[in-house]
Tab-separated table of C-alpha atoms in Angstrom:
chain	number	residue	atom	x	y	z
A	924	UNK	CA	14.031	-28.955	-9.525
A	925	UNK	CA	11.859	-31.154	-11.587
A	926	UNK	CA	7.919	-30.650	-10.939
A	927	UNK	CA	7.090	-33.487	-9.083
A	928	UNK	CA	4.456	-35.905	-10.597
A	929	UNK	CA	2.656	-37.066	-7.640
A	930	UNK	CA	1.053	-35.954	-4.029
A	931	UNK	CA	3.796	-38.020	-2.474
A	932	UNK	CA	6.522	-37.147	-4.095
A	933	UNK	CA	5.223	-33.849	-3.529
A	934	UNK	CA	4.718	-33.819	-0.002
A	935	UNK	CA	8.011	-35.638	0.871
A	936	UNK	CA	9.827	-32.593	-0.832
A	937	UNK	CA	7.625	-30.658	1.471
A	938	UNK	CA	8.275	-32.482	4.756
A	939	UNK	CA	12.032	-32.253	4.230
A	940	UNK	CA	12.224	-28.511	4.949
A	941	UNK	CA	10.030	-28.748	8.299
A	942	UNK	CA	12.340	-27.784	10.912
A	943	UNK	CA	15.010	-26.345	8.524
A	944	UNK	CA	15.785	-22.824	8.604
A	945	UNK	CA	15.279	-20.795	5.103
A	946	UNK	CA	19.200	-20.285	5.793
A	947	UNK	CA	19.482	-23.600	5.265
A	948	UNK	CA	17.136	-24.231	2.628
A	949	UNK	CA	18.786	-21.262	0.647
A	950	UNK	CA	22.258	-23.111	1.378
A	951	UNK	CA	21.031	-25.900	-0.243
A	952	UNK	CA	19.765	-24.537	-3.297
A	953	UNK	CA	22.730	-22.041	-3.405
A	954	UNK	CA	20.399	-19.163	-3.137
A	955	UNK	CA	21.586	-15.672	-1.312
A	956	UNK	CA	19.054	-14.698	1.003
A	957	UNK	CA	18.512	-10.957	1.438
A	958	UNK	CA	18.766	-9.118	4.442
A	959	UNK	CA	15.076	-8.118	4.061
A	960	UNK	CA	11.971	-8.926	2.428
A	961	UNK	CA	10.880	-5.903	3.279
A	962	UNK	CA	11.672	-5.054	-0.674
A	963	UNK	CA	11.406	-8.310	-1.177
A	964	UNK	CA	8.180	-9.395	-0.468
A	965	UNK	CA	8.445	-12.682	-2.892
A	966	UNK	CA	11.275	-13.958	-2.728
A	967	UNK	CA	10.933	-16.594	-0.142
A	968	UNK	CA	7.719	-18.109	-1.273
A	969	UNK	CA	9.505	-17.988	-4.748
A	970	UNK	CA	12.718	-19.440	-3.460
A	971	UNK	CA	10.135	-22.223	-2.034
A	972	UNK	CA	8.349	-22.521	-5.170
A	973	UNK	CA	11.620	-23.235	-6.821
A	974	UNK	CA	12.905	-25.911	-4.035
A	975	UNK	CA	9.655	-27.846	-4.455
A	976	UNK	CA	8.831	-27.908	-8.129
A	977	UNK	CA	6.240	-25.369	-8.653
A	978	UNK	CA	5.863	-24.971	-12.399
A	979	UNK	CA	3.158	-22.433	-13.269
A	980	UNK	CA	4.993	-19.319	-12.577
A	981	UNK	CA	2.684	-16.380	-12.744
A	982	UNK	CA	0.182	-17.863	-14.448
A	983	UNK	CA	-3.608	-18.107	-13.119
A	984	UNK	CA	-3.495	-21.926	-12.505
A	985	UNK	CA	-2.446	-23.497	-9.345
A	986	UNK	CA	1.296	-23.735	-8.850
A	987	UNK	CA	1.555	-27.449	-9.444
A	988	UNK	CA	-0.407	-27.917	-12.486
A	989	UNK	CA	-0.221	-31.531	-12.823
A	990	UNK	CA	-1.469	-31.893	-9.704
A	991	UNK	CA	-3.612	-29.000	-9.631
A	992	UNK	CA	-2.177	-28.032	-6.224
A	993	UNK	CA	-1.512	-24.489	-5.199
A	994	UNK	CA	1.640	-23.492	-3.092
A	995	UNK	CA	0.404	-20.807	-0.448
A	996	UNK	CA	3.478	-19.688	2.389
A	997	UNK	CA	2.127	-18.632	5.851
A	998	UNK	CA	4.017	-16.106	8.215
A	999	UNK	CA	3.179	-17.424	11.202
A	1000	UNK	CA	5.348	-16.361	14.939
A	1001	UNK	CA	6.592	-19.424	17.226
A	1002	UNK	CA	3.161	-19.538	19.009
A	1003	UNK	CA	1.605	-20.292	15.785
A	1004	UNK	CA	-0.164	-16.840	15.440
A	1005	UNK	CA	-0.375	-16.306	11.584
A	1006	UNK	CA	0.829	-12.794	11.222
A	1007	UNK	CA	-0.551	-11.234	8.072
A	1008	UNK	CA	-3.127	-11.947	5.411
A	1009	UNK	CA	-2.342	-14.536	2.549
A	1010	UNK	CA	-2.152	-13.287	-1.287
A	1011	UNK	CA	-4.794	-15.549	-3.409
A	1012	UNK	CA	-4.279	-13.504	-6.854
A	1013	UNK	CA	-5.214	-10.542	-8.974
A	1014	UNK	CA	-8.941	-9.425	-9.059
A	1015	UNK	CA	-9.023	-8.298	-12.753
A	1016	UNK	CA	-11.061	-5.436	-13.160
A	1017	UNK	CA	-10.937	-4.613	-17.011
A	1018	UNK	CA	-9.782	-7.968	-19.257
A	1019	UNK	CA	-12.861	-9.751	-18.287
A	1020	UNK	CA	-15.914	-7.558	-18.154
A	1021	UNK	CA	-17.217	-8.676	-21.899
A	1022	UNK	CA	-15.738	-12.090	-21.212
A	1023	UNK	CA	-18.765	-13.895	-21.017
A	1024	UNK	CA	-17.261	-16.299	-18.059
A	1025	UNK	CA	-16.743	-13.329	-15.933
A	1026	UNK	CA	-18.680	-14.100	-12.658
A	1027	UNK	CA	-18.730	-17.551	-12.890
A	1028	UNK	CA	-17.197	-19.031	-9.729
A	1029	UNK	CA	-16.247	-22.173	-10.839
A	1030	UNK	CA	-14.148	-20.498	-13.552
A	1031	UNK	CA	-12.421	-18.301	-11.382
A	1032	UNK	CA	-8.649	-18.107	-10.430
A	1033	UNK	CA	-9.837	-17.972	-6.663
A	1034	UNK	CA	-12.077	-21.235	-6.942
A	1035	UNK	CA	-9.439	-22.995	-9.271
A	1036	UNK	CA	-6.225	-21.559	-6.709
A	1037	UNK	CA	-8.201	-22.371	-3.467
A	1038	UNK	CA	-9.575	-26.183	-4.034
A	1039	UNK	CA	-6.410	-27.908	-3.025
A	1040	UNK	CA	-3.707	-26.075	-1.406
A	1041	UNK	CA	-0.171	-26.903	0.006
A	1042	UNK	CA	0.191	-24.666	2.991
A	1043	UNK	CA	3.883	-23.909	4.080
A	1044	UNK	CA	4.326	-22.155	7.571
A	1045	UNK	CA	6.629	-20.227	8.345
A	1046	UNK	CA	7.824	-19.048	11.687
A	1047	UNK	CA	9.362	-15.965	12.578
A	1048	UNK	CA	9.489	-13.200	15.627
A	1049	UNK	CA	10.250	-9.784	15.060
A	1050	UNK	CA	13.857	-8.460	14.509
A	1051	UNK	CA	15.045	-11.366	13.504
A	1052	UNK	CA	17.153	-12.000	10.268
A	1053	UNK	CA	15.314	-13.998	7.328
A	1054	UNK	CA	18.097	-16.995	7.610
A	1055	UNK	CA	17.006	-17.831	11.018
A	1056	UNK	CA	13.043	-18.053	9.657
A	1057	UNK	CA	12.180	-21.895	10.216
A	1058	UNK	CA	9.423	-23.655	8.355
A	1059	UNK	CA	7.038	-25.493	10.318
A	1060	UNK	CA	4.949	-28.488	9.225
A	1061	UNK	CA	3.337	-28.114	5.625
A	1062	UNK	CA	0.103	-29.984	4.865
A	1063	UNK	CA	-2.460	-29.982	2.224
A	1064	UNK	CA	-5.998	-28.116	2.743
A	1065	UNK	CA	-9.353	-28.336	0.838
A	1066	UNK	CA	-12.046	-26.128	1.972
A	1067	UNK	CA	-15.037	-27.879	3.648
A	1068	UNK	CA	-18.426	-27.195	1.866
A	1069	UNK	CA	-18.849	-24.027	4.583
A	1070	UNK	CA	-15.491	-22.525	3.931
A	1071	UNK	CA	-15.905	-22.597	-0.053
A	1072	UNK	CA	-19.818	-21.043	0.752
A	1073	UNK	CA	-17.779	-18.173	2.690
A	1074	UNK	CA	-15.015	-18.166	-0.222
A	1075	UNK	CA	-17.859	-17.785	-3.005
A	1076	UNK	CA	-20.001	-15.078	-1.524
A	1077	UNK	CA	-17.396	-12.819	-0.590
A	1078	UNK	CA	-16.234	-13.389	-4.052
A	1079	UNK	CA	-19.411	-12.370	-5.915
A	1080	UNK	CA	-19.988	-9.833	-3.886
A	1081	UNK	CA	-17.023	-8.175	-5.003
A	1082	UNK	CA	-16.838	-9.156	-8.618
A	1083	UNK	CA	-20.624	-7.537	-8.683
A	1084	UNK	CA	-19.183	-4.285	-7.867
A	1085	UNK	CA	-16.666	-4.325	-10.219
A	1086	UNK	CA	-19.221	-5.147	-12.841
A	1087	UNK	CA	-21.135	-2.701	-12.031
A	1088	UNK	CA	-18.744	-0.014	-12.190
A	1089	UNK	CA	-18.798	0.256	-8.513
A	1090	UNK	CA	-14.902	0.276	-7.925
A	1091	UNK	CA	-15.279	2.647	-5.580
A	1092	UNK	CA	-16.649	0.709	-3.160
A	1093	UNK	CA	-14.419	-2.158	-2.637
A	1094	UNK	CA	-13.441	-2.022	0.219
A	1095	UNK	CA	-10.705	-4.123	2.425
A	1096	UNK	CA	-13.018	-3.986	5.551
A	1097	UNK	CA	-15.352	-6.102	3.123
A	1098	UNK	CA	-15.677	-9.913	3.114
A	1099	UNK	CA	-15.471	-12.500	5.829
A	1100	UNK	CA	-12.780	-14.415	4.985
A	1101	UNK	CA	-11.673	-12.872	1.588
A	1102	UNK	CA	-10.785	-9.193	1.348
A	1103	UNK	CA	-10.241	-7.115	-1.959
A	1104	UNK	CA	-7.162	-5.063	-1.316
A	1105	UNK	CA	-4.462	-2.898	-3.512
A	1106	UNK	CA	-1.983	-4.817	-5.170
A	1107	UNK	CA	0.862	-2.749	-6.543
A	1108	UNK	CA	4.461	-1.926	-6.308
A	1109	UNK	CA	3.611	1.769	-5.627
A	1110	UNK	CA	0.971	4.352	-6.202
A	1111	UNK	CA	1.709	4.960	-10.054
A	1112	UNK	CA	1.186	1.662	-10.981
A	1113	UNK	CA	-2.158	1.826	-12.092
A	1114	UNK	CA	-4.679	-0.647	-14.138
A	1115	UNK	CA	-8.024	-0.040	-16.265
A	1116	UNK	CA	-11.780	-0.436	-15.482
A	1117	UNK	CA	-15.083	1.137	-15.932
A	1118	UNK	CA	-16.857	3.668	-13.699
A	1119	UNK	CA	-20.931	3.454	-13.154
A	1120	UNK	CA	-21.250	5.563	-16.742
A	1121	UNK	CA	-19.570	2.493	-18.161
A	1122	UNK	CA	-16.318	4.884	-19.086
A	1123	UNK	CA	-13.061	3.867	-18.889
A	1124	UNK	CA	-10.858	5.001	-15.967
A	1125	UNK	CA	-7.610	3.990	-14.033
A	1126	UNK	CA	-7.325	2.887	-10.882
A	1127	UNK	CA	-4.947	0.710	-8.280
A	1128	UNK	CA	-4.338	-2.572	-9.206
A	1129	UNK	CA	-6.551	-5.137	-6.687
A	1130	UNK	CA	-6.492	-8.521	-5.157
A	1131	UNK	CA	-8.064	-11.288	-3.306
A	1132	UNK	CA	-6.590	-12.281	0.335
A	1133	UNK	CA	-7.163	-14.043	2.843
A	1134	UNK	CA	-8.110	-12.474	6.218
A	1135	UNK	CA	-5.743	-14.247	8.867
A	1136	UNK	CA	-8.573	-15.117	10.848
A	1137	UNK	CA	-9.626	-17.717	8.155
A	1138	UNK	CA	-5.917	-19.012	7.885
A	1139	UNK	CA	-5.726	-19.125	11.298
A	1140	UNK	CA	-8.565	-21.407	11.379
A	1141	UNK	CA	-7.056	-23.224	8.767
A	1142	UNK	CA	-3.695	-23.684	10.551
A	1143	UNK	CA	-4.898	-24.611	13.831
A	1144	UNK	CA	-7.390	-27.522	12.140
A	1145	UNK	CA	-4.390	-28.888	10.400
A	1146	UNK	CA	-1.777	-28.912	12.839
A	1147	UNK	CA	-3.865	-29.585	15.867
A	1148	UNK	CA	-3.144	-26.018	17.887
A	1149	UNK	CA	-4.807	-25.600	20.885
């Protein structure tokens, strides 16, 4: 599908899957849904991306780059409990460290991703096949003034480990609202950066996330949940 060219167009493409099953979403599009995402992981957000227009594939800008509107999916069960933490993008730790915009917020992929977002829940309960997931209201986020303060700290505090050498020490149990974790296929998959004598060594691939307790914040100011 076309990328669409404005908010409205884009959010009436959004509002016509709420209450629609991914089954019949998929149907739609003619898309085979897998059994699992277990293996999987992407393929429904993708398989969303591709029913609304998202155009900036794996690239750092936001999914909707005429818009500048990123597309963010949100597991959520029938109460509305969001069920996992929500992937932002990579945290590079090698390409950028003589980059002399590296640590500058406003330059970042998490300030540029995170300033206008398209949220699309998605409800599910355990055991139950990934046809039957149904998509709850989507709506559009920006951060308030506090939430981007929370967004930015946690974010400098671990880009200054990383240039410091410090990889070590990023940790998932770090950040109030946005966590540093692994982000790989599997334990051989492994990246560059520097260690605290400035030499080179490899290491997991890591990125940003949401904690749920942010998103769930975020949910329940948007959709009015008690």
């Amino acid at each position: 599908m076309d990328s669409p060219k404005t908010i409205d167009e884009l959010m009436v493409r959004a509002e016509s899957m709420s209450g629609r099953s991914i089954g019949e979403i998929a149907q739609l599009m003619q898309i085979e849904v897998p059994a699992s995402l277990t293996r999987k992981k992407g393929w429904q957000g993708q398989m969303i991306e591709k029913f609304l227009g998202a155009d900036s594939g794996n690239l750092s800008q936001p999914d909707f780059s005429l818009l500048d509107i990123e597309l963010k999916t949100l597991p959520i069960d029938y109460n509305g409990k969001v069920l996992e933490s929500t992937y932002v993008c990579v945290l590079n730790l090698y390409n950028n460290l003589d980059d002399e915009t590296f640590g500058c917020w406003q330059l970042s992929a998490v300030y540029r991703k995170l300033q206008h977002v398209l949220w699309v829940p998605v409800a599910r309960t355990a055991g139950q096949s990934v046809t039957e997931f149904r998509v709850a209201t989507p709506f559009l986020w920006r951060p308030s003034e506090a939430e981007m303060h929370l967004l930015k700290m946690d974010w400098e505090n671990a880009i200054e480990l990383v240039s410091l050498g410090k990889i070590d020490q990023l940790n998932a149990r770090d950040g109030e609202v946005l966590q540093v974790r692994p982000k790989a296929a599997n334990s051989k998959v492994l990246t560059r950066t520097t260690n605290r004598q400035g030499q080179l060594i490899e290491t997991l691939p890591r990125g940003f996330y949401l904690r749920p307790q942010f998103t769930q914040q975020i949910l329940a100011q948007n959709l009015k949940l008690s």
